[in-house]
Coordinates of C-alpha atoms and ligand atoms in Angstrom, one line a residue:
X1 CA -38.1 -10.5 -15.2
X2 CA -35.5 -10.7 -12.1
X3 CA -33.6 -13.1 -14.8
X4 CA -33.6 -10.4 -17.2
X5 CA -32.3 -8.0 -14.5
X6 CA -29.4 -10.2 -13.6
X7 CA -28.0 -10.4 -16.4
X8 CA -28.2 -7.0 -17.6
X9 CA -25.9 -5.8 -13.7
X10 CA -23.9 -9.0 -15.0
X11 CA -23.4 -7.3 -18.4
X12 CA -23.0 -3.7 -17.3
X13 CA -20.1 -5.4 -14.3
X14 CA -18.3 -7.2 -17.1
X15 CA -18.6 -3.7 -19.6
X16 CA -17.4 -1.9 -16.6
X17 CA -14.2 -4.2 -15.9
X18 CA -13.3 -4.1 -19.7
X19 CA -13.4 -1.0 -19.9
X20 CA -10.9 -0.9 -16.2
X21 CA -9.1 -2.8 -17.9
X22 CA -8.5 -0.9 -21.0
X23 CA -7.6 1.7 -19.4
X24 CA -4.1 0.3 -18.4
X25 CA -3.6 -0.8 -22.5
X26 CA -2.3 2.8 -23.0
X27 CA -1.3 5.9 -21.5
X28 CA -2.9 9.1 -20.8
X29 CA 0.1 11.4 -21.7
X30 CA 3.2 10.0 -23.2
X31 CA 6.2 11.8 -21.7
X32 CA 10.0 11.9 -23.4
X33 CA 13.1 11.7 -20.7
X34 CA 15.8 14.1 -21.4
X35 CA 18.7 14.1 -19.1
X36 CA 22.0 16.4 -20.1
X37 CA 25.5 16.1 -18.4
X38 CA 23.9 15.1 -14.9
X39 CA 26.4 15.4 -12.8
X40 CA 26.1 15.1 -8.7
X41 CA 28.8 15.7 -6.1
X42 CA 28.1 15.0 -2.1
X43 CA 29.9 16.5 0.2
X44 CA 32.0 14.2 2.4
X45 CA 31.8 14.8 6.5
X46 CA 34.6 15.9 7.6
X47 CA 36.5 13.3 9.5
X48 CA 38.3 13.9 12.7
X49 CA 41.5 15.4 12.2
X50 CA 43.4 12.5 14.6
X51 CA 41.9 10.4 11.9
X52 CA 42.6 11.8 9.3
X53 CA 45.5 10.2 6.8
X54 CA 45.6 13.1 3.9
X55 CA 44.4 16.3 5.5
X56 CA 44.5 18.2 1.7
X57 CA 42.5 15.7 0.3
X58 CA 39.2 16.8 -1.3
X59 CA 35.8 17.2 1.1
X60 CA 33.5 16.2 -2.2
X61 CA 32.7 13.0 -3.6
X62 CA 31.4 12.8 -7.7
X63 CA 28.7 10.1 -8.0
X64 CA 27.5 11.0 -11.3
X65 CA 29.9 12.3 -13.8
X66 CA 28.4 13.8 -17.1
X67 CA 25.7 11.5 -17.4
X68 CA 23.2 12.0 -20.8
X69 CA 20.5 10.0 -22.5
X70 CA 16.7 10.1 -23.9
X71 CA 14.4 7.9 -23.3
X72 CA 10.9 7.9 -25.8
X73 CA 7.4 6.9 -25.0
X74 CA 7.1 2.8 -25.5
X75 CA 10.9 2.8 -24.4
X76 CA 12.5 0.7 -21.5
X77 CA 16.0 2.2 -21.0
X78 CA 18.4 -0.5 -18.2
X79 CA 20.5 1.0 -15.9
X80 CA 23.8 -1.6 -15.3
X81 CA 26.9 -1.2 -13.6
X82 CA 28.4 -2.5 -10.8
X83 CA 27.5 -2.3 -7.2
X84 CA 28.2 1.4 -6.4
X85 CA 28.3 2.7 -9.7
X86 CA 25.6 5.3 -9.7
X87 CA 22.0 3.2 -11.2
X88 CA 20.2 3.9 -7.7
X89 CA 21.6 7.7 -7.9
X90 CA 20.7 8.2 -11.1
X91 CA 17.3 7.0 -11.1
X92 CA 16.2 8.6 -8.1
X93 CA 17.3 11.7 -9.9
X94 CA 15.5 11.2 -12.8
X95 CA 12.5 10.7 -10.7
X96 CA 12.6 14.0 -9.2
X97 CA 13.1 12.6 -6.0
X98 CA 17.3 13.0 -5.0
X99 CA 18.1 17.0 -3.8
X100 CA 21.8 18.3 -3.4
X101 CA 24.3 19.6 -5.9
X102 CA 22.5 18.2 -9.1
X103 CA 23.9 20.0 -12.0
X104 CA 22.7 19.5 -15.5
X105 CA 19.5 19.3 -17.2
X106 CA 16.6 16.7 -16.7
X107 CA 13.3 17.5 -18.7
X108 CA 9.9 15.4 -18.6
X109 CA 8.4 16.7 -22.2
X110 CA 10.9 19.8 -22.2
X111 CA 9.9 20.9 -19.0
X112 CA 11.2 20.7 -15.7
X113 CA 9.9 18.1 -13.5
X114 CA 6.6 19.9 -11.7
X115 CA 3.5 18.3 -9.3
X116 CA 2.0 17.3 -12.1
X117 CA 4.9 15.2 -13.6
X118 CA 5.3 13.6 -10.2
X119 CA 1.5 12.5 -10.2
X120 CA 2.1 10.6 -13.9
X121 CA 5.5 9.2 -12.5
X122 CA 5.5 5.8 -10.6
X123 CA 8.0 4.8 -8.3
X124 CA 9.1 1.2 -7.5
X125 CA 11.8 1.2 -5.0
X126 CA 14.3 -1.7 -4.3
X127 CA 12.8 -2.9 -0.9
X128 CA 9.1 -3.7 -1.5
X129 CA 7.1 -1.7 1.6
X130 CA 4.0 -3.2 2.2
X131 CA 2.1 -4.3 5.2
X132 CA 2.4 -8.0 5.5
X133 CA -1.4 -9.1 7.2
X134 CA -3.2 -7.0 4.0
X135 CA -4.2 -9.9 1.5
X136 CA -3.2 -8.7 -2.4
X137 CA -6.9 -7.2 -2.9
X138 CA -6.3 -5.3 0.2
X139 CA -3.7 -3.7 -0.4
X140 CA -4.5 -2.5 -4.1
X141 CA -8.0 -1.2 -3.4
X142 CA -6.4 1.1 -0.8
X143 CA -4.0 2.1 -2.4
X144 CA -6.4 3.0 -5.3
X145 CA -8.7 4.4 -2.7
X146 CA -6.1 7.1 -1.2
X147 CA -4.5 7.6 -4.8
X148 CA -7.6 7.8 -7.3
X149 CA -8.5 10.8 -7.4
X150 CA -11.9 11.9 -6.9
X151 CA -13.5 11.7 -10.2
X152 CA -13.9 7.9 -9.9
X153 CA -16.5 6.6 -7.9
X154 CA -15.3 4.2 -5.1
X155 CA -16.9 1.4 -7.1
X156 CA -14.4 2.5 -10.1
X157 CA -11.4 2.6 -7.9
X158 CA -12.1 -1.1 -6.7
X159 CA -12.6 -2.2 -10.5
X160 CA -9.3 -0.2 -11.0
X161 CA -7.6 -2.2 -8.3
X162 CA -8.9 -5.4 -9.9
X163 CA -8.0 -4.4 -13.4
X164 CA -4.5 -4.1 -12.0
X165 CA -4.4 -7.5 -10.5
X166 CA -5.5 -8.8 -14.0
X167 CA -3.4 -7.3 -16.0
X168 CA 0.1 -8.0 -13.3
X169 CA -1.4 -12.3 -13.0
X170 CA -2.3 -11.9 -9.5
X171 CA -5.3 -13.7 -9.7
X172 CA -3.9 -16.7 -8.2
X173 CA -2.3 -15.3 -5.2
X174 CA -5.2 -12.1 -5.0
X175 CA -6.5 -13.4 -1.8
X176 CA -3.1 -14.3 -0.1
X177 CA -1.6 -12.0 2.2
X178 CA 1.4 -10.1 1.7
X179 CA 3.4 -12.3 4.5
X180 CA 6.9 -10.8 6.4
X181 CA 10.1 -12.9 7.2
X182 CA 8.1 -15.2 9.9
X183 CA 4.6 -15.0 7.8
X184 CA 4.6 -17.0 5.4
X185 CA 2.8 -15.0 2.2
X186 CA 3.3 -14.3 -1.1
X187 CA 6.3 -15.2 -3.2
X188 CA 9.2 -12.8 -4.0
X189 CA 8.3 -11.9 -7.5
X190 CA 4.5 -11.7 -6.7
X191 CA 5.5 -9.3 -3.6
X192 CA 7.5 -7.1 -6.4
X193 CA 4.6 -7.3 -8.8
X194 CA 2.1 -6.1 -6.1
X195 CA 4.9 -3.5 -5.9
X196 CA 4.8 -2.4 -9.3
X197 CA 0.7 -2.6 -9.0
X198 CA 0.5 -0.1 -6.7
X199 CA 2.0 2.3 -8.8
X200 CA 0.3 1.1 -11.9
X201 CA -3.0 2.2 -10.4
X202 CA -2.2 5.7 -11.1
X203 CA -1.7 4.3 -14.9
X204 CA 1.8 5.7 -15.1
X205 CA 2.9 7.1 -18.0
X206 CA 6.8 7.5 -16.4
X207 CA 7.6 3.9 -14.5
X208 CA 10.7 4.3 -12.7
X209 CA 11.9 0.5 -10.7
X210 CA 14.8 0.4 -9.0
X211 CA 16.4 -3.4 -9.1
X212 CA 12.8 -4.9 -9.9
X213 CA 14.3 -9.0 -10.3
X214 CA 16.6 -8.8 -7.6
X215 CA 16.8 -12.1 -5.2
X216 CA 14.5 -13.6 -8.1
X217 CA 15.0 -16.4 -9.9
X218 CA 15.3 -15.9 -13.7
X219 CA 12.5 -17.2 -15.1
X220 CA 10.1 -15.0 -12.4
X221 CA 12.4 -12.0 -13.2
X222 CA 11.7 -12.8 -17.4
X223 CA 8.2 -13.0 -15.9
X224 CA 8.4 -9.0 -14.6
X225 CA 10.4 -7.8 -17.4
X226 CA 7.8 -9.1 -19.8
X227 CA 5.4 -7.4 -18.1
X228 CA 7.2 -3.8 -18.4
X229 CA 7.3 -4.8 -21.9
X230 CA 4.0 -4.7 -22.2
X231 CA 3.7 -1.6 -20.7
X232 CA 6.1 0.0 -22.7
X233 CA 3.6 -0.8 -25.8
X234 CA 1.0 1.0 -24.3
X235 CA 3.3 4.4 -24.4
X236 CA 4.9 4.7 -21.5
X237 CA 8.8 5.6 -20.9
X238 CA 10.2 2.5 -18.3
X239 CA 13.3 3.1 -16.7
X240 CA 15.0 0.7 -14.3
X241 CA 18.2 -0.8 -12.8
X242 CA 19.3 -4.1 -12.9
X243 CA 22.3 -6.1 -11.2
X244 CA 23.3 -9.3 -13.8
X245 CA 20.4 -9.7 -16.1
X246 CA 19.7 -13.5 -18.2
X247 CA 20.5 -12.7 -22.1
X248 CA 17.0 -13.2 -22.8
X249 CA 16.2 -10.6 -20.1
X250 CA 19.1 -8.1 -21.6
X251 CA 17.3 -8.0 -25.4
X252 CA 14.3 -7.1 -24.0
X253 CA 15.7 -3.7 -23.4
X254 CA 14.8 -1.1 -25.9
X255 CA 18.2 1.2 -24.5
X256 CA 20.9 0.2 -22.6
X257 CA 23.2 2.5 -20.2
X258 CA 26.4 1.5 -18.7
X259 CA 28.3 3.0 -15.7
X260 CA 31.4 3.0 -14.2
X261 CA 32.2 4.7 -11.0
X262 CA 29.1 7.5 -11.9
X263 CA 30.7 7.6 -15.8
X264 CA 29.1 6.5 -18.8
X265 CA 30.5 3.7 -21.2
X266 CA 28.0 2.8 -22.8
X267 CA 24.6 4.3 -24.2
X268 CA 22.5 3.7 -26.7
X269 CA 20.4 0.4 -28.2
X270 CA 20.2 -2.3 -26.5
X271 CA 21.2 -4.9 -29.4
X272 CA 24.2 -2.8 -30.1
X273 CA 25.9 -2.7 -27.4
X274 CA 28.1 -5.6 -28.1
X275 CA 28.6 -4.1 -31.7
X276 CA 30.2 -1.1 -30.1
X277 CA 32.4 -3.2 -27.3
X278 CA 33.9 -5.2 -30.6
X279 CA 34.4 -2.0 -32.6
X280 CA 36.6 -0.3 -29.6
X281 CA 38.5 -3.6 -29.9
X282 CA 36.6 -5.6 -26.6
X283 CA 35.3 -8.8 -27.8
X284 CA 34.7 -11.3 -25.1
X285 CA 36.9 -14.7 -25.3
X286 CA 34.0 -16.9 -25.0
X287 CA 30.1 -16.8 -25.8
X288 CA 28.7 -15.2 -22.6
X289 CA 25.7 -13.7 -21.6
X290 CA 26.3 -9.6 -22.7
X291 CA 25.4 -8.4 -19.4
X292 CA 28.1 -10.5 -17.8
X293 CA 30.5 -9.4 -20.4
X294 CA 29.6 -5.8 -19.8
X295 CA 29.7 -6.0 -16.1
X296 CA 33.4 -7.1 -16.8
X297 CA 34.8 -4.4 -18.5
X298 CA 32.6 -1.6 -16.4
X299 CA 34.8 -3.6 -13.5
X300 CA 38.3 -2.8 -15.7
X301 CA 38.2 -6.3 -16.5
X302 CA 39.4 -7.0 -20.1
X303 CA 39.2 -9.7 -22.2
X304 CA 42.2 -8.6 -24.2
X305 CA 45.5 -10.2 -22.8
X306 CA 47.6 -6.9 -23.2
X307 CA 45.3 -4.9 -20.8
X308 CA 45.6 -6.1 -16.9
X309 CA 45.5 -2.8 -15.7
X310 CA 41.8 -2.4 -14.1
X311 CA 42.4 1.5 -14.0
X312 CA 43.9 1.5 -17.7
X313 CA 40.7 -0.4 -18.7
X314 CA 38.0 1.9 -17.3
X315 CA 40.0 4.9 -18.9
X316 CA 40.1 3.8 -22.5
X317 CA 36.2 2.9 -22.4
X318 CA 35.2 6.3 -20.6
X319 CA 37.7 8.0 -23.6
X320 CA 36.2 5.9 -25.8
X321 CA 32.9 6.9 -25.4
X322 CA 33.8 10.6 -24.8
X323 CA 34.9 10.6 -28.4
X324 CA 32.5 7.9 -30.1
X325 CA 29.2 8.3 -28.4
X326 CA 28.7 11.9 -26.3
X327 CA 28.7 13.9 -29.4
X328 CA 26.3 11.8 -31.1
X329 CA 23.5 11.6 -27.9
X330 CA 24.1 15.6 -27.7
X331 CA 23.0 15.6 -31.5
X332 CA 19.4 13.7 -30.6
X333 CA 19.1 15.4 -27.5
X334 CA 18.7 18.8 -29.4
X335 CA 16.1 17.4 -31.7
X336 CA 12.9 19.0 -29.7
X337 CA 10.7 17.5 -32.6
X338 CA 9.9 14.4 -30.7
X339 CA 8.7 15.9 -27.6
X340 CA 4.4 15.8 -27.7
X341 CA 3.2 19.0 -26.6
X342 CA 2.5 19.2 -23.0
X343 CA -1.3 19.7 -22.0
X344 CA -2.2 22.4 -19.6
X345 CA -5.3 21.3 -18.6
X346 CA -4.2 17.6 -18.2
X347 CA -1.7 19.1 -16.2
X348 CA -3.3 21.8 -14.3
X349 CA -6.1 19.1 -12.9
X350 CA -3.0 17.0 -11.9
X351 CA -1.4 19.2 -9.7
X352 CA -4.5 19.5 -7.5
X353 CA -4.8 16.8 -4.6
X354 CA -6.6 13.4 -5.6
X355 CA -9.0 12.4 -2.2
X356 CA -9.9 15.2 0.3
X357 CA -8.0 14.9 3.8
X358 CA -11.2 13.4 5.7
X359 CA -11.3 10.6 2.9
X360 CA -7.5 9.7 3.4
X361 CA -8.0 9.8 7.0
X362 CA -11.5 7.3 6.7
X363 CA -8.9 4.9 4.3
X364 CA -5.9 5.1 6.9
X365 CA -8.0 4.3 9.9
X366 CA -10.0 1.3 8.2
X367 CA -6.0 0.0 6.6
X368 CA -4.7 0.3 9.8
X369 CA -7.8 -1.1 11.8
X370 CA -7.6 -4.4 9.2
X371 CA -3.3 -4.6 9.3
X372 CA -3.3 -4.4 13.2
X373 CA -6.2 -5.9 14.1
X374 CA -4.3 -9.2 15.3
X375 CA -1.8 -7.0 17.3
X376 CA -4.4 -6.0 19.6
X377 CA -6.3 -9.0 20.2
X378 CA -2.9 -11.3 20.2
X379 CA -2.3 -13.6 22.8
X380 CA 1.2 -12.0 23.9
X381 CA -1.2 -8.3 24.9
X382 CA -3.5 -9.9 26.5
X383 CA -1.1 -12.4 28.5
X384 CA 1.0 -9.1 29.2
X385 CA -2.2 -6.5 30.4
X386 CA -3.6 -9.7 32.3
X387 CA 0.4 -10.1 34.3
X388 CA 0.5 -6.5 35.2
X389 CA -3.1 -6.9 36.3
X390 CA -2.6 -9.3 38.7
X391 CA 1.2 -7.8 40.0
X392 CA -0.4 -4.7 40.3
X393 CA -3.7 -6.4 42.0
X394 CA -0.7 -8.1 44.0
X395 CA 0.5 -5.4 45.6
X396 CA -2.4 -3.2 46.8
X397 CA -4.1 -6.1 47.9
X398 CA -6.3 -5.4 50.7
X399 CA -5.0 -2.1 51.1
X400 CA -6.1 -0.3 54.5
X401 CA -8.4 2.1 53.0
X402 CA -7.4 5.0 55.5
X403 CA -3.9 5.0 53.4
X404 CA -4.4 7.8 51.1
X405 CA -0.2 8.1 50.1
X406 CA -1.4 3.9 48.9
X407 CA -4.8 4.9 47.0
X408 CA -2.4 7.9 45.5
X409 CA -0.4 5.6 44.2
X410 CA -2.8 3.4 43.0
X411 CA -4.0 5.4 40.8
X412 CA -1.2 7.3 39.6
X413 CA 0.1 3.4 38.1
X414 CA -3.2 3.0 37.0
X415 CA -3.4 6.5 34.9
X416 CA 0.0 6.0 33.9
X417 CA 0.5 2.7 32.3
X418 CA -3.1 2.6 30.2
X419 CA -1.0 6.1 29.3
X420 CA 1.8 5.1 28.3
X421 CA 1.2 1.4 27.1
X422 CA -0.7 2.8 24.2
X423 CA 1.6 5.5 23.3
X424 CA 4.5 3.4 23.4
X425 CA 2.7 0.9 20.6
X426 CA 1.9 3.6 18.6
X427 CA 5.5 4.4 18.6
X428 CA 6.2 1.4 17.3
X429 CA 3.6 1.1 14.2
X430 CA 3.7 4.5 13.9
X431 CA 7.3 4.1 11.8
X432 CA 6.3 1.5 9.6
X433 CA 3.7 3.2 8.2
X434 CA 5.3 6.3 7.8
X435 CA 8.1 4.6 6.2
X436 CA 4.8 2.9 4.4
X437 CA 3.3 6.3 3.1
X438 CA 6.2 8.4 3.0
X439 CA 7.2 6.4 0.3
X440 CA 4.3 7.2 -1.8
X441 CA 4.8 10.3 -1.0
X442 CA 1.1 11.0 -2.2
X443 CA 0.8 14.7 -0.3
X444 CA 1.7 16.5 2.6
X445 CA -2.3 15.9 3.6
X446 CA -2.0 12.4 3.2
X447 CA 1.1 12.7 5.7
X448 CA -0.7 14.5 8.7
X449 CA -3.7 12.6 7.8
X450 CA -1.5 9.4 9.1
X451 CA -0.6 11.6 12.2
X452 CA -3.9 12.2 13.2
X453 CA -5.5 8.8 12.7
X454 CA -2.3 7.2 15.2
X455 CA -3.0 9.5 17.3
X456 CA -6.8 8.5 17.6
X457 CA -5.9 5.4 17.4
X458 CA -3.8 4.9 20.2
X459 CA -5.2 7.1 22.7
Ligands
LIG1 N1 24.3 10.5 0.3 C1 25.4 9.8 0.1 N2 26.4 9.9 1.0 C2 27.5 9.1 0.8 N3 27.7 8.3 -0.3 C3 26.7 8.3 -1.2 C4 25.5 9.0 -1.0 N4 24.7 8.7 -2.1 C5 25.4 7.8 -2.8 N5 26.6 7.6 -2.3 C6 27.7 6.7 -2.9 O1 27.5 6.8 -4.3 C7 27.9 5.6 -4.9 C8 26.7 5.1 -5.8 O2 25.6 4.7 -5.0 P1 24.4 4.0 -5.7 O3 23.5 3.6 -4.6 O4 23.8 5.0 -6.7 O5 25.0 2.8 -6.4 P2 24.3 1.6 -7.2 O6 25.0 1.5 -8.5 O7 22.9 1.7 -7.2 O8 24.8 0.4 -6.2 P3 24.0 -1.0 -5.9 O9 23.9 -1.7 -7.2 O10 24.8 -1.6 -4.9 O11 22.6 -0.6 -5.4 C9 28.2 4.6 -3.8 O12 29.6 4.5 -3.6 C10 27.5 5.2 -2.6 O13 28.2 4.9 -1.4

């Protein structure tokens, strides 16, 4: 009879994780990425007039310069350009997160980007933030813990958390931790896919990664494009930068945009773009990898003898795609028949917050109790509260107890360093995790839950 029992928990835990994992095959909303002549201008600081060479000169600086595109659910659009060009700007405006003078239009299903958009987008930034003693399991099941939102039981969040680790090949590595510089952990490209896990938990149906193979080598970065593939089948819109991708990488994208000093050359499919370069007359001289190639000419570097001029060469691509390619995007960007309808309800029971305050602060304090755990009890804090111990033991030794000014004193170092000691550490973790969390930038909850659980922590 207990046999019988077993294996029906077995089967309803194996039902349970199938259906986790299906969950991540496809998207709960699809959304389609408009942006219209973006266009961002920073202002410069002034600069000391002693130091200044061109007083008239102009205070603002354009980084984006007319930019337009569309990307469609089950679409991976690549950012490329050189270094400074714009990809970072660019993407962190398109994921509602870069404030300023932006001009132009960006809509998420024809609407403005709203709460509820920013709780389907994901975010993978460049640097992966993650706390380096948390093991792989760790780190997901808290994350899904404090982003989940109630509706799952806690049991579903942890077979969320596991579904992720599936479907990114973290098995291997799921009981590793995340390591730092001198701890040893995880491997660069399985540190980036815990990265793009996190954000995965939410199932995503907008993925944003900013330079997700960087400092990889290529086969691991195939490895992570593949997997955005994938996720692109189930309906979602990807969109990511990239520095010098492999060729096989660079016809994995679906759309390709090119910038030069914040202006477009290039956008449209990604196995067309050398068609265009060879219709405008650029052809490279030798077979090369097309991102190299493209990388070239966003740099003013020509393959055609006549042109040495760097500055000649970045004109007559931004002209040529002024006359050959603007119109046409404009054309398909009016087209509002491939937007799916958005859904209010969806939407409205996204824009309310996922855990209660009291549950974010329970997760916090039990992350940061397991992450710092080994700070506390390490050898270096106890050597250090055992050597003030005994200086301080030192030098009220055998104090004449009719001193009062002495026992004053006493305890005033007494009161003041098990004051201060504390307060000082929590300095010191406190901006790591804030770094941590504001990057999630869950809710403003989430954020004083933090507060309050370092305080309590510390003191
Ligand atoms: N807030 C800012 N203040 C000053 N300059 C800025 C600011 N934001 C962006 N820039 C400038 O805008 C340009 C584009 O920056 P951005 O980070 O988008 O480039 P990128 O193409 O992502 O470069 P990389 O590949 O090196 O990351 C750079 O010249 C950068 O210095």
């Amino acid at each position: 009879m207990e046999e019988v029992s077993d294996i029906e928990i077995a089967e309803t835990r194996a039902e349970d994780q199938f259906k986790a994992n299906a969950i991540f095959k496809v998207t709960n909303q699809q959304v389609v990425l408009k942006f219209i002549d973006v266009v961002y201008t920073i202002k410069l600081r002034k600069v000391s007039k002693l130091f200044e060479k061109n007083p008239s000169s102009d205070d603002n600086k354009v980084i984006l310069n007319g930019i337009s595109g569309m990307v469609q659910p089950g679409e991976m659009l690549a950012m490329l350009g050189p270094s400074g060009s714009g990809k970072t700007t660019l993407l962190t405006a398109l994921g509602g997160r870069l404030g300023g003078h932006l001009n132009g239009t960006i809509t998420y299903n024809g609407k403005p980007f709203s709460n509820s958009m920013k709780r389907k987008t994901g975010f993978v930034t460049q640097d992966d933030v993650l706390y380096p003693h948390l093991t792989v399991t760790e780190t997901l099941i808290f994350t899904a813990l404090l982003r989940l939102p109630n509706s799952f039981t806690k049991q579903d969040k942890i077979m969320h958390a596991e579904a992720v680790i599936d479907q990114l090949g973290l098995t291997k590595c799921k009981n590793s931790i995340i390591g730092e510089p001198f701890l040893r952990g995880v491997s660069g490209g399985e540190r980036k896919r815990v990265s793009i896990g996190q954000e995965m938990l939410i199932n995503p149906s907008l993925l944003f990664l900013d330079e997700p193979t960087s400092g990889l080598d290529s086969t691991t970065a195939q490895r992570i494009v593949s997997t955005l593939l994938e996720l692109t089948e189930g309906g979602r819109t990807v969109v990511l930068t990239i520095h010098q991708p492999s060729s096989r990488i660079f016809y994995m994208f679906h759309k390709v945009l090119l910038l030069c000093d914040g202006n477009p050359l290039y956008f449209g499919q990604g196995s067309a773009t050398m068609d265009y370069f060879s219709s405008i007359g650029y052809v490279p001289s030798v077979a090369m990898n097309p991102s190299d190639f493209l990388l070239d000419l966003a740099n003013g570097d020509s393959p055609n003898e006549s042109m040495k001029e760097q500055t000649l060469v970045k004109k007559t691509l931004i002209g040529a795609y002024g006359m050959k390619i603007a119109d046409k995007i404009k054309e398909e960007l009016q087209d509002m028949s491939n937007e799916p309808a958005p859904d209010e309800l969806e939407n409205k029971k996204l824009a309310m917050w996922p855990t209660t305050w009291w549950q974010q602060f329970i997760v916090l304090l039990q992350r940061g109790v397991k992450e710092r755990k080994h700070e506390s009890f390490s050898g270096l804090n106890i050597a250090e509260v055992l050597i003030v111990a005994v200086l301080s033991g030192l030098l009220w030794w055998k104090i004449d107890i009719s001193h009062l000014q002495d026992q004053i004193g006493l305890l005033f170092f007494t009161s003041g360093f098990w004051g201060f000691y504390p307060l000082f550490q929590a300095i010191f973790t406190l901006i790591p995790s804030r770094t941590y969390d504001a990057r999630k930038r869950t809710i403003f909850g989430h954020i004083s839950a933090l507060f309050v659980f370092h305080f309590k922590d510390h003191s």
